[in-house]
Amino acid sequence: MTHPTTTVLARYAEGGHGLDDAALWSIEVHLDACANCRESLAAKATPATTDLLDRVAVSLGQAIEASPSPTRQRTPAAAVHRRWLAWTLLPWLAVTVAVLGCGVLLDSAEPSLPSLVLLLAPVAPLPGVAVAWSRRTDPAWELIATTPAAGLAMVLRRTLAVLVVVLPALLVAGVSTGTSLALTLLPCLAFTGATLVLGALVGVRRAAIGLAVVWSAAVLLPSVAAQSLSPVLQPGSTADWVVATVALAAITPLAATHFRRLTSGN
């Protein structure tokens, strides 16, 4: 067990100045299990703080005695909900699958048009990723985001939950229309990585919206209007998508600290 240093405990006792959210959460979790560190922290508390804590302890004790005992038990389903997905994701994933299904039908009905499956593949995961980590769509976002297990790890878990649905749907759509599976799946992964990297700076939701708008304006709509696939989706572009996907995957862990603050743009 790693104990906080004397300097870190002193900063925590003074209000946590200079410590990021993740460090504060880690200290609080450690203090909950370590009596020695609690004693060290108590020794650094000011008389005003000690008096406030005593009054809060008395008030909480009275409130707990007057309240009924909790009966709700934690279930595996609740753990899955908190760590892997938000129920608000389900409608968006259903819409994504439905749109891909419409793309398959249109590809069959209008062979003269460029493959809508290929054109939709990069932006297919973006609605789900945007909803997966957003205070606007998850009613429990602030409660979940302030836990020590939150941050990039939870963002990645929820993003994986989105890809578990979107990637098989893209695979089926690609096989059904005879399109290149590499150009169907790689852009999807690349745009997912780009959303996370850019989302660390501006918020995942804003990043997803921005990337979807740029792709639609620069590639999707011009391709449909010209009835020809953009060069970025031609067979020769596969290597570029591989490089972009690998590069974005490598950069994503560097953005971890940006997902630890409630003041992020989400």
XYZ file of C-alpha atoms in Angstrom:
266
model
C 0.000 0.000 0.000
C 1.452 3.385 -1.029
C 0.894 6.089 1.584
C 0.542 9.774 0.651
C 3.629 11.796 1.460
C 3.655 14.350 4.263
C 3.624 17.158 1.697
C 0.611 15.698 -0.126
C -1.308 15.249 3.141
C -0.500 18.836 4.097
C -1.843 20.096 0.765
C -4.954 17.962 1.219
C -5.523 19.367 4.701
C -5.242 22.907 3.281
C -7.962 22.264 0.719
C -6.209 20.240 -1.952
C -4.453 23.145 -3.668
C -2.093 21.878 -6.377
C -3.672 18.409 -6.490
C -5.786 17.254 -9.421
C -9.112 15.470 -8.986
C -7.644 11.987 -9.440
C -5.046 12.611 -6.703
C -7.720 13.886 -4.325
C -9.946 10.850 -4.967
C -7.000 8.485 -4.423
C -6.110 10.138 -1.131
C -9.710 9.918 0.099
C -9.936 6.234 -0.782
C -6.616 5.586 0.973
C -7.660 7.506 4.079
C -10.796 5.406 4.314
C -8.650 2.293 4.809
C -5.546 3.646 6.586
C -5.834 4.676 10.240
C -2.216 5.893 10.426
C -2.701 8.370 7.581
C -5.967 9.562 9.141
C -4.067 10.298 12.355
C -1.374 12.147 10.402
C -4.038 14.184 8.601
C -5.818 14.989 11.884
C -2.577 16.358 13.291
C -2.345 18.818 10.405
C -5.939 20.078 10.703
C -6.549 23.601 12.024
C -8.737 24.127 15.136
C -11.480 25.591 12.920
C -11.442 22.522 10.713
C -11.496 20.179 13.708
C -14.466 22.024 15.196
C -16.320 21.863 11.860
C -15.658 18.135 11.520
C -16.882 17.505 15.074
C -20.121 19.353 14.384
C -20.610 17.524 11.072
C -19.939 14.171 12.753
C -22.557 14.853 15.409
C -25.089 15.986 12.808
C -24.461 12.964 10.600
C -24.653 10.611 13.567
C -28.052 11.986 14.525
C -29.295 11.776 10.936
C -28.091 8.185 10.546
C -29.750 7.105 13.779
C -33.032 8.656 12.653
C -32.901 7.124 9.161
C -34.015 3.605 8.213
C -31.316 1.067 7.405
C -30.522 0.741 3.693
C -31.879 -2.402 2.090
C -30.821 -2.031 -1.525
C -28.058 -4.410 -2.579
C -25.498 -3.818 -5.294
C -26.020 -6.136 -8.234
C -23.760 -7.177 -11.124
C -26.153 -5.429 -13.513
C -25.712 -2.153 -11.623
C -21.918 -2.497 -11.814
C -22.121 -3.044 -15.566
C -24.288 0.035 -15.905
C -21.910 2.244 -13.935
C -18.660 1.086 -15.514
C -19.499 -0.010 -19.041
C -22.484 1.908 -20.314
C -25.248 4.368 -19.657
C -28.758 3.250 -20.474
C -29.148 6.419 -22.530
C -26.734 4.791 -24.991
C -29.238 2.167 -26.106
C -31.524 4.395 -28.239
C -28.508 5.912 -29.995
C -27.026 2.506 -30.730
C -30.383 1.333 -32.077
C -30.567 4.381 -34.362
C -26.998 3.752 -35.554
C -27.785 0.143 -36.475
C -30.998 1.256 -38.192
C -29.144 3.875 -40.265
C -26.569 1.296 -41.346
C -29.439 -1.002 -42.327
C -30.912 1.789 -44.456
C -27.488 2.239 -46.047
C -27.447 -1.436 -47.026
C -30.925 -1.149 -48.551
C -30.004 1.998 -50.496
C -26.813 0.384 -51.779
C -28.937 -2.440 -53.164
C -31.663 -0.179 -54.551
C -29.323 2.427 -56.122
C -26.124 0.710 -57.314
C -25.130 3.894 -59.150
C -24.575 5.726 -55.868
C -21.267 5.383 -53.991
C -21.400 2.908 -51.115
C -23.310 4.543 -48.275
C -21.963 1.883 -45.930
C -18.417 3.099 -46.557
C -19.469 6.728 -46.274
C -21.286 6.159 -42.991
C -18.694 3.848 -41.410
C -16.381 6.575 -39.979
C -19.220 8.441 -38.261
C -21.217 5.359 -37.187
C -19.689 5.129 -33.666
C -19.706 8.875 -33.000
C -23.264 9.252 -31.609
C -22.682 6.413 -29.158
C -19.246 7.685 -28.102
C -20.633 11.188 -27.617
C -23.393 9.901 -25.345
C -21.106 7.484 -23.485
C -19.267 10.275 -21.626
C -21.457 13.340 -21.388
C -22.985 15.163 -18.458
C -25.878 16.131 -20.742
C -27.090 12.579 -21.324
C -26.079 10.568 -18.242
C -28.185 11.532 -15.198
C -25.538 10.073 -12.872
C -22.559 11.582 -14.697
C -21.256 13.791 -11.878
C -21.637 11.008 -9.321
C -19.799 8.522 -11.556
C -17.189 10.980 -12.788
C -16.020 11.748 -9.239
C -15.163 8.139 -8.404
C -11.505 7.013 -8.428
C -12.346 4.496 -11.186
C -13.513 7.232 -13.544
C -11.443 9.087 -16.122
C -9.927 7.622 -19.265
C -10.418 4.033 -18.080
C -14.172 4.483 -17.855
C -14.285 6.412 -21.142
C -12.502 3.511 -22.840
C -14.802 0.934 -21.255
C -17.888 2.748 -22.445
C -16.369 3.338 -25.872
C -15.647 -0.385 -26.118
C -19.301 -1.062 -25.270
C -20.272 1.135 -28.231
C -17.840 -0.611 -30.585
C -19.100 -4.041 -29.493
C -22.406 -3.072 -31.109
C -21.229 -0.877 -34.000
C -18.364 -3.013 -35.352
C -20.456 -6.194 -35.846
C -23.170 -4.083 -37.492
C -20.571 -2.608 -39.861
C -19.141 -6.062 -40.527
C -22.562 -7.413 -41.492
C -23.283 -4.322 -43.597
C -19.937 -4.622 -45.369
C -20.387 -8.313 -46.121
C -23.956 -7.692 -47.331
C -22.884 -5.002 -49.791
C -19.559 -6.498 -50.829
C -17.560 -3.465 -49.742
C -13.984 -3.568 -48.468
C -14.019 -4.656 -44.840
C -10.753 -2.820 -44.180
C -12.213 0.471 -45.443
C -15.377 -0.225 -43.482
C -13.793 -0.956 -40.095
C -10.539 1.049 -40.067
C -12.154 4.497 -40.581
C -14.608 3.624 -37.831
C -11.755 2.922 -35.399
C -9.766 5.947 -36.572
C -12.653 8.336 -35.999
C -13.316 6.767 -32.594
C -9.705 7.421 -31.608
C -9.859 10.953 -33.015
C -12.985 11.648 -30.964
C -11.248 10.610 -27.748
C -8.056 12.558 -28.479
C -9.913 15.704 -29.520
C -12.472 15.126 -26.777
C -9.753 15.445 -24.153
C -9.396 19.076 -25.241
C -12.934 20.194 -26.105
C -15.178 17.481 -24.660
C -16.145 14.157 -26.218
C -19.579 15.369 -27.277
C -18.233 18.442 -29.069
C -15.471 16.418 -30.694
C -17.952 13.859 -32.034
C -20.245 16.546 -33.434
C -17.341 18.424 -34.997
C -15.852 15.355 -36.660
C -19.264 14.272 -37.985
C -19.877 17.707 -39.482
C -16.424 17.855 -41.086
C -16.741 14.351 -42.559
C -20.214 15.050 -43.903
C -19.191 18.334 -45.491
C -15.818 17.213 -46.848
C -16.490 13.614 -47.908
C -20.029 12.247 -47.544
C -22.081 14.931 -49.296
C -19.540 15.597 -52.117
C -19.302 11.851 -52.806
C -23.076 11.505 -53.065
C -23.335 14.621 -55.229
C -20.582 13.449 -57.599
C -21.778 9.807 -57.426
C -18.190 8.778 -56.825
C -16.312 7.739 -53.701
C -13.808 10.200 -52.281
C -10.118 9.297 -52.719
C -9.892 8.776 -48.941
C -12.124 5.706 -49.325
C -10.467 4.212 -52.380
C -8.609 0.869 -51.975
C -5.236 2.610 -52.062
C -6.031 4.529 -48.879
C -6.085 1.466 -46.607
C -2.490 1.960 -45.440
C -3.225 5.576 -44.498
C -6.167 4.490 -42.361
C -3.985 1.877 -40.633
C -1.370 4.501 -39.777
C -4.006 6.968 -38.558
C -5.706 4.337 -36.396
C -2.458 3.176 -34.782
C -1.238 6.740 -34.219
C -4.481 7.852 -32.589
C -4.561 4.744 -30.391
C -1.027 5.544 -29.220
C -1.866 9.187 -28.478
C -5.071 8.479 -26.546
C -3.378 7.412 -23.239
C -1.512 10.733 -23.220
C -4.850 12.491 -22.814
C -5.730 10.604 -19.617
C -5.358 13.575 -17.251
C -7.896 15.620 -19.216
C -10.683 13.158 -18.373
C -10.142 13.477 -14.609
C -11.773 16.835 -14.078
C -15.427 17.715 -13.738
C -14.634 20.992 -15.469
C -13.954 19.242 -18.793
C -15.998 20.262 -21.824
C -18.367 17.327 -21.591
